Amino acid sequence: MSGNGKKVTDLAVKAGKAIDWDGMAKMLVSEEARKEFATLRRTFEDVNHQLQTKFSQEPQPIDWEYYRKGIGSKVVDMYKEAYESIEIPKYVDTVTPEYKPKFDALVVELKEAEQASLKESERIEKEIAELKEMKKKISTMTADEYFEKHPEVKQKFDDEIRNDYWGY
């Protein structure tokens, strides 16, 4: 196996194991997002499988003697010489160094956005819980009980009364 093929295969296997597909799937809220995520996962697994199968195998060596018997030595020797003269250049990765810092910065930004999103979700869940509690008590709640939970509303009303503003 060639060194680069082995490296690509190993990276593909590691990447596949490192992804928490189930954990990410739990974060999705819409049906459309779930469908897109399932498509992404299938595509990733297909590409990963292709990388593992294509790059993990050495090509079969050419049986030049077999072709000499059927075609003749001159033609086969000409093809063999041409085949052996082909030099496949080694791939030099110039793209990764260029984009790695940008990608790393995006990962940091993504993690910050994730944390902000989790905090916002937590805040919204608390607000929903408060609204559900208020909904249960609204029919029996007094203005004083409401103002106790929402002093900013009481302050607004007091300011309007104090400034002789009656809403018209």
Coordinates of N, CA, C and O in Angstrom, one line a residue:
M1 N 0.9 -1.2 0.0 CA 0.0 0.0 0.0 C 0.9 1.2 0.0 O 1.9 1.3 0.7
S2 N 0.5 2.2 -0.8 CA 1.3 3.4 -0.8 C 1.1 4.2 0.5 O 0.1 4.1 1.1
G3 N 2.1 5.0 0.8 CA 2.1 5.8 2.0 C 0.9 6.7 2.1 O 0.3 6.9 3.1
N4 N 0.7 7.5 1.0 CA -0.4 8.5 1.0 C -1.7 7.8 1.1 O -2.6 8.3 1.7
G5 N -1.9 6.7 0.4 CA -3.2 6.0 0.4 C -3.5 5.5 1.8 O -4.6 5.6 2.3
K6 N -2.5 5.0 2.5 CA -2.6 4.5 3.9 C -3.0 5.6 4.8 O -3.9 5.5 5.6
K7 N -2.3 6.8 4.6 CA -2.6 7.9 5.4 C -4.0 8.4 5.2 O -4.7 8.7 6.2
V8 N -4.5 8.5 4.0 CA -5.9 8.9 3.7 C -6.9 8.0 4.4 O -7.8 8.4 5.0
T9 N -6.6 6.7 4.2 CA -7.5 5.7 4.8 C -7.6 5.8 6.3 O -8.7 5.8 6.9
D10 N -6.4 5.9 6.9 CA -6.4 6.0 8.4 C -7.1 7.3 8.9 O -7.9 7.3 9.8
L11 N -6.9 8.4 8.1 CA -7.6 9.6 8.5 C -9.1 9.5 8.3 O -9.9 10.0 9.2
A12 N -9.5 8.8 7.3 CA -11.0 8.7 7.1 C -11.6 7.8 8.2 O -12.7 8.1 8.6
V13 N -10.9 6.8 8.6 CA -11.4 5.9 9.6 C -11.5 6.7 10.9 O -12.5 6.6 11.7
K14 N -10.4 7.4 11.3 CA -10.4 8.2 12.5 C -11.5 9.3 12.5 O -12.2 9.5 13.5
A15 N -11.7 9.9 11.3 CA -12.8 11.0 11.2 C -14.1 10.4 11.5 O -15.0 10.9 12.1
G16 N -14.4 9.2 10.9 CA -15.7 8.5 11.0 C -15.9 8.2 12.5 O -17.1 8.2 12.9
K17 N -14.9 7.7 13.2 CA -15.1 7.4 14.6 C -15.2 8.6 15.5 O -15.9 8.5 16.5
A18 N -14.6 9.7 15.1 CA -14.6 10.9 16.0 C -15.9 11.6 15.9 O -16.2 12.4 16.8
I19 N -16.8 11.4 14.9 CA -18.0 12.2 14.8 C -19.1 11.5 15.6 O -19.4 10.3 15.5
D20 N -19.7 12.4 16.4 CA -20.8 11.9 17.3 C -22.1 12.2 16.5 O -22.8 13.2 16.7
W21 N -22.4 11.3 15.6 CA -23.6 11.5 14.7 C -24.9 11.5 15.5 O -25.8 12.3 15.3
D22 N -25.0 10.6 16.5 CA -26.2 10.5 17.3 C -26.4 11.8 18.2 O -27.5 12.3 18.3
G23 N -25.3 12.3 18.7 CA -25.3 13.5 19.5 C -25.8 14.7 18.7 O -26.6 15.5 19.1
M24 N -25.2 14.8 17.5 CA -25.6 15.9 16.6 C -27.0 15.8 16.2 O -27.7 16.8 16.1
A25 N -27.5 14.6 15.9 CA -28.9 14.3 15.4 C -29.9 14.8 16.5 O -30.9 15.3 16.2
K26 N -29.5 14.6 17.8 CA -30.4 15.0 18.9 C -30.6 16.5 18.9 O -31.6 17.0 19.5
M27 N -29.7 17.3 18.4 CA -29.8 18.8 18.5 C -30.7 19.3 17.4 O -31.0 20.5 17.4
L28 N -31.0 18.5 16.4 CA -31.8 19.0 15.3 C -33.3 19.2 15.7 O -33.8 18.3 16.3
V29 N -33.9 20.2 15.3 CA -35.3 20.5 15.7 C -36.3 20.3 14.5 O -37.4 19.9 14.8
S30 N -35.9 20.6 13.3 CA -36.9 20.5 12.2 C -36.7 19.2 11.5 O -35.6 18.6 11.4
E31 N -37.8 18.8 10.8 CA -37.8 17.6 10.0 C -36.9 17.8 8.8 O -36.1 16.9 8.4
E32 N -36.9 19.0 8.3 CA -36.0 19.3 7.1 C -34.5 19.1 7.5 O -33.7 18.6 6.7
A33 N -34.2 19.6 8.7 CA -32.8 19.5 9.1 C -32.4 18.1 9.3 O -31.3 17.7 9.0
R34 N -33.4 17.3 9.9 CA -33.1 15.8 10.1 C -32.8 15.1 8.7 O -31.9 14.3 8.6
K35 N -33.6 15.5 7.7 CA -33.4 14.9 6.4 C -32.1 15.3 5.8 O -31.4 14.4 5.3
E36 N -31.7 16.6 5.9 CA -30.4 17.0 5.4 C -29.3 16.4 6.1 O -28.3 16.0 5.5
F37 N -29.5 16.2 7.4 CA -28.4 15.6 8.2 C -28.2 14.1 7.9 O -27.1 13.6 7.8
A38 N -29.4 13.4 7.6 CA -29.3 12.0 7.2 C -28.6 11.9 5.9 O -27.8 11.0 5.7
T39 N -28.9 12.8 5.0 CA -28.2 12.8 3.7 C -26.7 13.1 3.8 O -25.9 12.4 3.2
L40 N -26.3 14.0 4.7 CA -24.9 14.3 5.0 C -24.2 13.1 5.5 O -23.1 12.7 5.1
R41 N -24.9 12.4 6.5 CA -24.3 11.2 7.1 C -24.1 10.1 6.0 O -23.0 9.5 6.0
R42 N -25.1 9.9 5.2 CA -25.0 8.8 4.2 C -23.9 9.2 3.2 O -23.1 8.3 2.9
T43 N -23.8 10.4 2.8 CA -22.7 10.8 1.9 C -21.4 10.6 2.5 O -20.4 10.1 1.9
F44 N -21.2 11.1 3.8 CA -20.0 10.9 4.5 C -19.6 9.4 4.5 O -18.4 9.1 4.2
E45 N -20.5 8.6 4.9 CA -20.2 7.1 5.0 C -19.9 6.5 3.6 O -19.0 5.7 3.5
D46 N -20.5 7.0 2.6 CA -20.2 6.5 1.2 C -18.8 6.9 0.8 O -18.0 6.1 0.3
V47 N -18.5 8.2 1.0 CA -17.1 8.6 0.7 C -16.1 7.9 1.5 O -15.0 7.5 1.0
N48 N -16.4 7.8 2.8 CA -15.5 7.1 3.7 C -15.2 5.7 3.3 O -14.1 5.2 3.2
H49 N -16.3 5.0 2.9 CA -16.2 3.6 2.4 C -15.3 3.5 1.1 O -14.5 2.7 1.0
Q50 N -15.6 4.5 0.2 CA -14.8 4.5 -1.0 C -13.3 4.7 -0.7 O -12.4 4.1 -1.3
L51 N -13.0 5.7 0.2 CA -11.6 5.9 0.6 C -11.0 4.7 1.1 O -9.8 4.3 0.8
Q52 N -11.7 4.0 2.0 CA -11.2 2.8 2.6 C -10.9 1.7 1.6 O -9.9 1.0 1.7
T53 N -11.8 1.5 0.6 CA -11.6 0.4 -0.3 C -10.7 0.8 -1.4 O -9.8 0.0 -1.8
K54 N -10.8 2.0 -2.0 CA -9.9 2.3 -3.1 C -8.5 2.6 -2.7 O -7.5 2.2 -3.4
F55 N -8.3 3.2 -1.6 CA -6.9 3.6 -1.2 C -6.2 2.5 -0.4 O -5.0 2.6 -0.1
S56 N -6.9 1.5 0.1 CA -6.3 0.5 0.9 C -5.8 -0.7 0.0 O -5.2 -1.6 0.6
Q57 N -6.0 -0.6 -1.2 CA -5.6 -1.7 -2.1 C -4.5 -1.3 -3.1 O -4.6 -0.2 -3.6
E58 N -3.5 -2.1 -3.3 CA -2.5 -1.9 -4.3 C -3.1 -2.3 -5.6 O -3.8 -3.3 -5.7
P59 N -2.7 -1.7 -6.7 CA -3.2 -2.2 -8.0 C -2.5 -3.5 -8.3 O -1.4 -3.8 -7.9
Q60 N -3.2 -4.3 -9.1 CA -2.7 -5.6 -9.5 C -1.5 -5.3 -10.4 O -1.6 -4.5 -11.3
P61 N -0.4 -6.1 -10.2 CA 0.7 -5.9 -11.2 C 0.3 -6.4 -12.6 O -0.5 -7.3 -12.7
I62 N 0.9 -5.8 -13.6 CA 0.6 -6.2 -14.9 C 1.4 -7.5 -15.3 O 2.6 -7.5 -15.1
D63 N 0.7 -8.4 -15.8 CA 1.4 -9.7 -16.2 C 1.8 -9.5 -17.7 O 1.1 -9.8 -18.6
W64 N 3.0 -9.0 -17.8 CA 3.5 -8.7 -19.2 C 3.7 -9.9 -20.0 O 3.5 -9.9 -21.2
E65 N 4.1 -11.0 -19.4 CA 4.3 -12.3 -20.1 C 3.0 -12.8 -20.7 O 3.0 -13.3 -21.9
Y66 N 1.9 -12.6 -20.1 CA 0.6 -13.0 -20.6 C 0.3 -12.2 -21.9 O -0.1 -12.8 -22.9
Y67 N 0.6 -10.9 -21.9 CA 0.3 -10.1 -23.1 C 1.4 -10.4 -24.2 O 1.0 -10.3 -25.4
R68 N 2.6 -10.8 -23.8 CA 3.6 -11.1 -24.8 C 3.2 -12.3 -25.7 O 3.4 -12.4 -26.9
K69 N 2.5 -13.3 -25.0 CA 2.1 -14.5 -25.7 C 1.0 -14.2 -26.7 O 0.9 -14.8 -27.8
G70 N 0.1 -13.3 -26.3 CA -1.1 -13.0 -27.2 C -0.8 -11.9 -28.2 O -1.4 -12.0 -29.3
I71 N 0.0 -10.9 -27.9 CA 0.2 -9.8 -28.8 C 1.5 -9.8 -29.5 O 1.6 -9.5 -30.7
G72 N 2.5 -10.2 -28.8 CA 3.9 -10.2 -29.4 C 4.8 -9.3 -28.5 O 4.4 -8.3 -27.9
S73 N 6.1 -9.6 -28.5 CA 7.1 -9.0 -27.7 C 7.3 -7.5 -28.0 O 7.4 -6.7 -27.1
K74 N 7.3 -7.2 -29.3 CA 7.7 -5.8 -29.6 C 6.6 -4.8 -29.1 O 7.0 -3.8 -28.5
V75 N 5.4 -5.1 -29.3 CA 4.3 -4.2 -28.9 C 4.3 -4.1 -27.4 O 4.2 -3.0 -26.8
V76 N 4.4 -5.3 -26.7 CA 4.3 -5.3 -25.2 C 5.5 -4.6 -24.6 O 5.3 -3.9 -23.7
D77 N 6.7 -4.8 -25.2 CA 7.9 -4.1 -24.7 C 7.7 -2.6 -24.8 O 8.2 -1.9 -23.9
M78 N 7.1 -2.2 -25.9 CA 6.9 -0.8 -26.1 C 6.0 -0.2 -25.1 O 6.2 0.8 -24.5
Y79 N 4.9 -0.9 -24.8 CA 3.9 -0.5 -23.8 C 4.6 -0.5 -22.4 O 4.3 0.3 -21.5
K80 N 5.3 -1.6 -22.1 CA 6.0 -1.8 -20.8 C 6.9 -0.6 -20.6 O 7.0 0.0 -19.5
E81 N 7.7 -0.3 -21.6 CA 8.7 0.8 -21.5 C 7.9 2.1 -21.2 O 8.3 2.9 -20.3
A82 N 6.9 2.3 -22.0 CA 6.1 3.6 -21.8 C 5.4 3.6 -20.4 O 5.4 4.6 -19.7
Y83 N 4.9 2.5 -19.9 CA 4.3 2.4 -18.6 C 5.3 2.7 -17.5 O 5.0 3.4 -16.6
E84 N 6.5 2.1 -17.6 CA 7.5 2.3 -16.6 C 8.1 3.6 -16.6 O 8.7 4.1 -15.6
S85 N 8.0 4.3 -17.7 CA 8.6 5.7 -17.8 C 7.6 6.7 -17.2 O 8.0 7.9 -17.0
I86 N 6.4 6.3 -17.0 CA 5.4 7.3 -16.4 C 5.8 7.6 -15.0 O 5.9 6.6 -14.2
E87 N 5.9 8.8 -14.6 CA 6.2 9.2 -13.3 C 4.9 10.0 -12.8 O 4.6 11.0 -13.3
I88 N 4.3 9.4 -11.8 CA 3.2 10.1 -11.2 C 3.7 11.0 -10.1 O 4.3 10.6 -9.2
P89 N 3.5 12.3 -10.2 CA 4.0 13.2 -9.2 C 3.4 13.0 -7.9 O 2.2 12.7 -7.8
K90 N 4.1 13.2 -6.9 CA 3.6 13.1 -5.5 C 2.8 14.4 -5.2 O 3.1 15.5 -5.7
Y91 N 1.7 14.2 -4.6 CA 0.8 15.3 -4.2 C 1.4 16.1 -3.1 O 1.8 15.6 -2.1
V92 N 1.5 17.4 -3.4 CA 2.0 18.3 -2.4 C 0.8 19.1 -1.9 O 0.2 19.9 -2.8
D93 N 0.4 19.0 -0.7 CA -0.8 19.7 -0.2 C -0.4 21.2 0.1 O 0.3 21.5 1.0
T94 N -0.9 22.0 -0.8 CA -0.7 23.5 -0.6 C -2.0 24.1 -0.1 O -2.0 25.3 0.3
V95 N -3.1 23.4 -0.1 CA -4.4 23.9 0.2 C -4.6 23.9 1.7 O -5.0 24.9 2.3
T96 N -4.3 22.8 2.4 CA -4.5 22.7 3.8 C -3.8 23.8 4.6 O -4.4 24.4 5.5
P97 N -2.5 24.1 4.4 CA -1.9 25.2 5.1 C -2.6 26.5 4.9 O -2.6 27.3 5.9
E98 N -3.1 26.7 3.8 CA -3.8 28.0 3.5 C -5.1 28.1 4.2 O -5.5 29.2 4.8
Y99 N -5.9 27.0 4.3 CA -7.2 27.1 4.9 C -7.3 26.6 6.3 O -8.3 26.8 7.0
K100 N -6.3 25.9 6.8 CA -6.3 25.4 8.2 C -6.5 26.5 9.2 O -7.4 26.4 10.1
P101 N -5.8 27.6 9.1 CA -6.1 28.7 10.1 C -7.5 29.2 10.0 O -8.1 29.5 11.0
K102 N -8.0 29.4 8.8 CA -9.4 29.9 8.6 C -10.4 28.9 9.2 O -11.3 29.2 9.9
F103 N -10.1 27.6 9.0 CA -11.0 26.5 9.5 C -10.9 26.5 11.0 O -12.0 26.4 11.7
D104 N -9.7 26.6 11.6 CA -9.6 26.6 13.0 C -10.3 27.8 13.7 O -11.0 27.7 14.7
A105 N -10.2 28.9 13.0 CA -10.9 30.1 13.5 C -12.5 29.9 13.4 O -13.2 30.3 14.3
L106 N -12.9 29.3 12.4 CA -14.3 29.0 12.2 C -14.8 28.0 13.3 O -15.9 28.1 13.9
V107 N -14.0 27.0 13.6 CA -14.3 26.1 14.7 C -14.4 26.8 16.0 O -15.4 26.6 16.8
V108 N -13.5 27.7 16.3 CA -13.6 28.5 17.6 C -14.9 29.3 17.6 O -15.6 29.4 18.6
E109 N -15.1 30.0 16.4 CA -16.4 30.8 16.3 C -17.6 29.9 16.5 O -18.6 30.3 17.2
L110 N -17.6 28.8 15.9 CA -18.7 27.8 16.0 C -18.9 27.4 17.5 O -20.1 27.4 18.0
K111 N -17.8 27.1 18.2 CA -18.0 26.7 19.6 C -18.5 27.9 20.4 O -19.3 27.7 21.3
E112 N -18.1 29.1 20.1 CA -18.6 30.3 20.9 C -20.1 30.4 20.6 O -20.9 30.7 21.5
A113 N -20.4 30.3 19.3 CA -21.9 30.4 18.9 C -22.7 29.3 19.6 O -23.8 29.5 20.0
E114 N -22.1 28.1 19.7 CA -22.8 27.0 20.3 C -23.1 27.3 21.8 O -24.2 27.1 22.3
Q115 N -22.1 27.8 22.4 CA -22.2 28.2 23.9 C -23.3 29.3 24.0 O -24.1 29.2 24.9
A116 N -23.2 30.3 23.2 CA -24.2 31.4 23.2 C -25.6 30.8 23.0 O -26.6 31.2 23.6
S117 N -25.7 29.9 22.0 CA -27.0 29.3 21.7 C -27.5 28.5 22.9 O -28.7 28.5 23.2
L118 N -26.6 27.7 23.5 CA -27.1 26.9 24.7 C -27.5 27.8 25.8 O -28.5 27.5 26.4
K119 N -26.8 28.9 26.0 CA -27.3 29.9 27.1 C -28.6 30.5 26.7 O -29.5 30.6 27.6
E120 N -28.8 30.8 25.5 CA -30.1 31.4 25.0 C -31.2 30.4 25.1 O -32.3 30.7 25.6
S121 N -30.9 29.1 24.8 CA -31.9 28.1 24.9 C -32.3 27.9 26.4 O -33.5 27.7 26.7
E122 N -31.3 27.9 27.2 CA -31.6 27.8 28.7 C -32.5 28.9 29.2 O -33.4 28.7 29.9
R123 N -32.1 30.1 28.7 CA -32.9 31.3 29.1 C -34.4 31.2 28.6 O -35.3 31.4 29.4
I124 N -34.5 30.8 27.4 CA -35.8 30.6 26.8 C -36.6 29.5 27.5 O -37.8 29.7 27.8
E125 N -36.0 28.4 27.8 CA -36.7 27.4 28.6 C -37.2 27.8 29.9 O -38.3 27.5 30.4
K126 N -36.3 28.6 30.6 CA -36.8 29.2 31.9 C -38.0 30.1 31.7 O -38.9 30.1 32.5
E127 N -37.9 30.9 30.7 CA -39.0 31.8 30.4 C -40.3 31.1 30.1 O -41.4 31.4 30.5
I128 N -40.2 30.0 29.3 CA -41.3 29.2 29.0 C -41.9 28.5 30.3 O -43.1 28.5 30.5
A129 N -41.0 28.1 31.1 CA -41.5 27.5 32.4 C -42.2 28.6 33.2 O -43.3 28.3 33.8
E130 N -41.7 29.8 33.3 CA -42.4 30.9 34.0 C -43.7 31.2 33.4 O -44.7 31.4 34.1
L131 N -43.8 31.2 32.1 CA -45.0 31.5 31.4 C -46.1 30.4 31.6 O -47.3 30.7 31.8
K132 N -45.6 29.2 31.6 CA -46.6 28.1 31.9 C -47.1 28.2 33.4 O -48.3 28.0 33.6
E133 N -46.2 28.5 34.3 CA -46.6 28.7 35.7 C -47.6 29.9 35.8 O -48.6 29.8 36.5
M134 N -47.3 31.0 35.1 CA -48.2 32.1 35.1 C -49.5 31.8 34.5 O -50.6 32.2 35.0
K135 N -49.5 31.0 33.4 CA -50.8 30.6 32.8 C -51.7 29.9 33.7 O -52.9 30.1 33.7
K136 N -51.1 29.0 34.5 CA -51.9 28.3 35.5 C -52.5 29.2 36.6 O -53.6 29.0 37.0
K137 N -51.7 30.2 37.0 CA -52.2 31.1 38.1 C -52.9 32.4 37.6 O -53.4 33.1 38.5
I138 N -52.9 32.6 36.3 CA -53.4 34.0 35.8 C -54.8 34.3 36.3 O -55.1 35.4 36.6
S139 N -55.7 33.3 36.3 CA -57.1 33.5 36.7 C -57.2 33.9 38.1 O -58.2 34.6 38.5
T140 N -56.3 33.6 39.0 CA -56.4 33.9 40.4 C -55.4 34.9 40.9 O -55.4 35.2 42.1
M141 N -54.5 35.3 40.0 CA -53.4 36.2 40.4 C -53.9 37.6 40.6 O -54.7 38.2 39.8
T142 N -53.4 38.3 41.6 CA -53.7 39.7 41.9 C -52.7 40.6 41.2 O -51.6 40.1 40.8
A143 N -53.0 41.9 41.0 CA -52.1 42.8 40.4 C -50.8 42.9 41.2 O -49.7 42.9 40.7
D144 N -50.9 42.8 42.6 CA -49.7 42.9 43.4 C -48.8 41.7 43.2 O -47.6 41.8 43.2
E145 N -49.4 40.5 43.0 CA -48.6 39.3 42.8 C -47.9 39.4 41.4 O -46.7 39.0 41.3
Y146 N -48.6 39.9 40.4 CA -48.0 40.1 39.1 C -46.8 41.1 39.2 O -45.7 40.9 38.7
F147 N -47.1 42.3 39.8 CA -46.1 43.3 39.9 C -44.9 42.8 40.8 O -43.7 43.3 40.6
E148 N -45.1 41.9 41.7 CA -44.0 41.4 42.5 C -43.0 40.6 41.6 O -41.8 40.7 41.7
K149 N -43.6 39.9 40.6 CA -42.7 39.1 39.7 C -42.2 40.0 38.6 O -41.2 39.7 38.0
H150 N -42.9 41.1 38.3 CA -42.5 42.0 37.2 C -42.4 43.4 37.7 O -43.3 44.3 37.3
P151 N -41.4 43.8 38.4 CA -41.3 45.2 39.0 C -41.1 46.2 37.9 O -41.5 47.4 38.1
E152 N -40.6 45.8 36.8 CA -40.4 46.8 35.7 C -41.7 47.3 35.1 O -41.9 48.5 34.8
V153 N -42.8 46.4 35.1 CA -44.1 46.8 34.7 C -44.7 47.8 35.7 O -45.3 48.8 35.3
K154 N -44.6 47.5 37.0 CA -45.1 48.3 38.0 C -44.4 49.7 38.0 O -45.1 50.7 38.1
Q155 N -43.1 49.7 37.7 CA -42.4 51.0 37.6 C -42.9 51.8 36.4 O -43.1 53.0 36.5
K156 N -43.2 51.1 35.3 CA -43.7 51.8 34.1 C -45.1 52.4 34.4 O -45.3 53.6 34.1
F157 N -46.0 51.7 35.1 CA -47.3 52.2 35.4 C -47.2 53.4 36.4 O -47.8 54.4 36.3
D158 N -46.3 53.2 37.4 CA -46.1 54.3 38.4 C -45.6 55.6 37.7 O -46.0 56.7 38.0
D159 N -44.6 55.4 36.8 CA -44.1 56.6 36.0 C -45.2 57.2 35.2 O -45.3 58.5 35.2
E160 N -46.0 56.5 34.6 CA -47.1 57.0 33.7 C -48.1 57.8 34.6 O -48.5 58.9 34.2
I161 N -48.4 57.2 35.7 CA -49.4 57.9 36.6 C -48.7 59.2 37.2 O -49.4 60.3 37.2
R162 N -47.5 59.1 37.6 CA -46.8 60.2 38.1 C -46.7 61.4 37.1 O -46.7 62.6 37.4
N163 N -46.5 61.0 35.8 CA -46.3 62.0 34.8 C -47.7 62.4 34.1 O -47.7 63.1 33.1
D164 N -48.8 62.0 34.7 CA -50.1 62.3 34.2 C -50.3 61.8 32.7 O -50.9 62.4 32.0
Y165 N -49.7 60.7 32.4 CA -49.8 60.1 31.1 C -50.8 58.9 31.2 O -50.6 57.9 31.9
W166 N -52.0 59.0 30.6 CA -53.1 58.0 30.8 C -53.3 57.3 29.5 O -54.3 56.6 29.4
G167 N -52.3 57.3 28.6 CA -52.4 56.5 27.4 C -53.2 57.0 26.2 O -53.5 56.4 25.3
Y168 N -53.6 58.3 26.3 CA -54.3 58.9 25.2 C -53.8 60.3 25.0 O -53.1 60.9 25.7

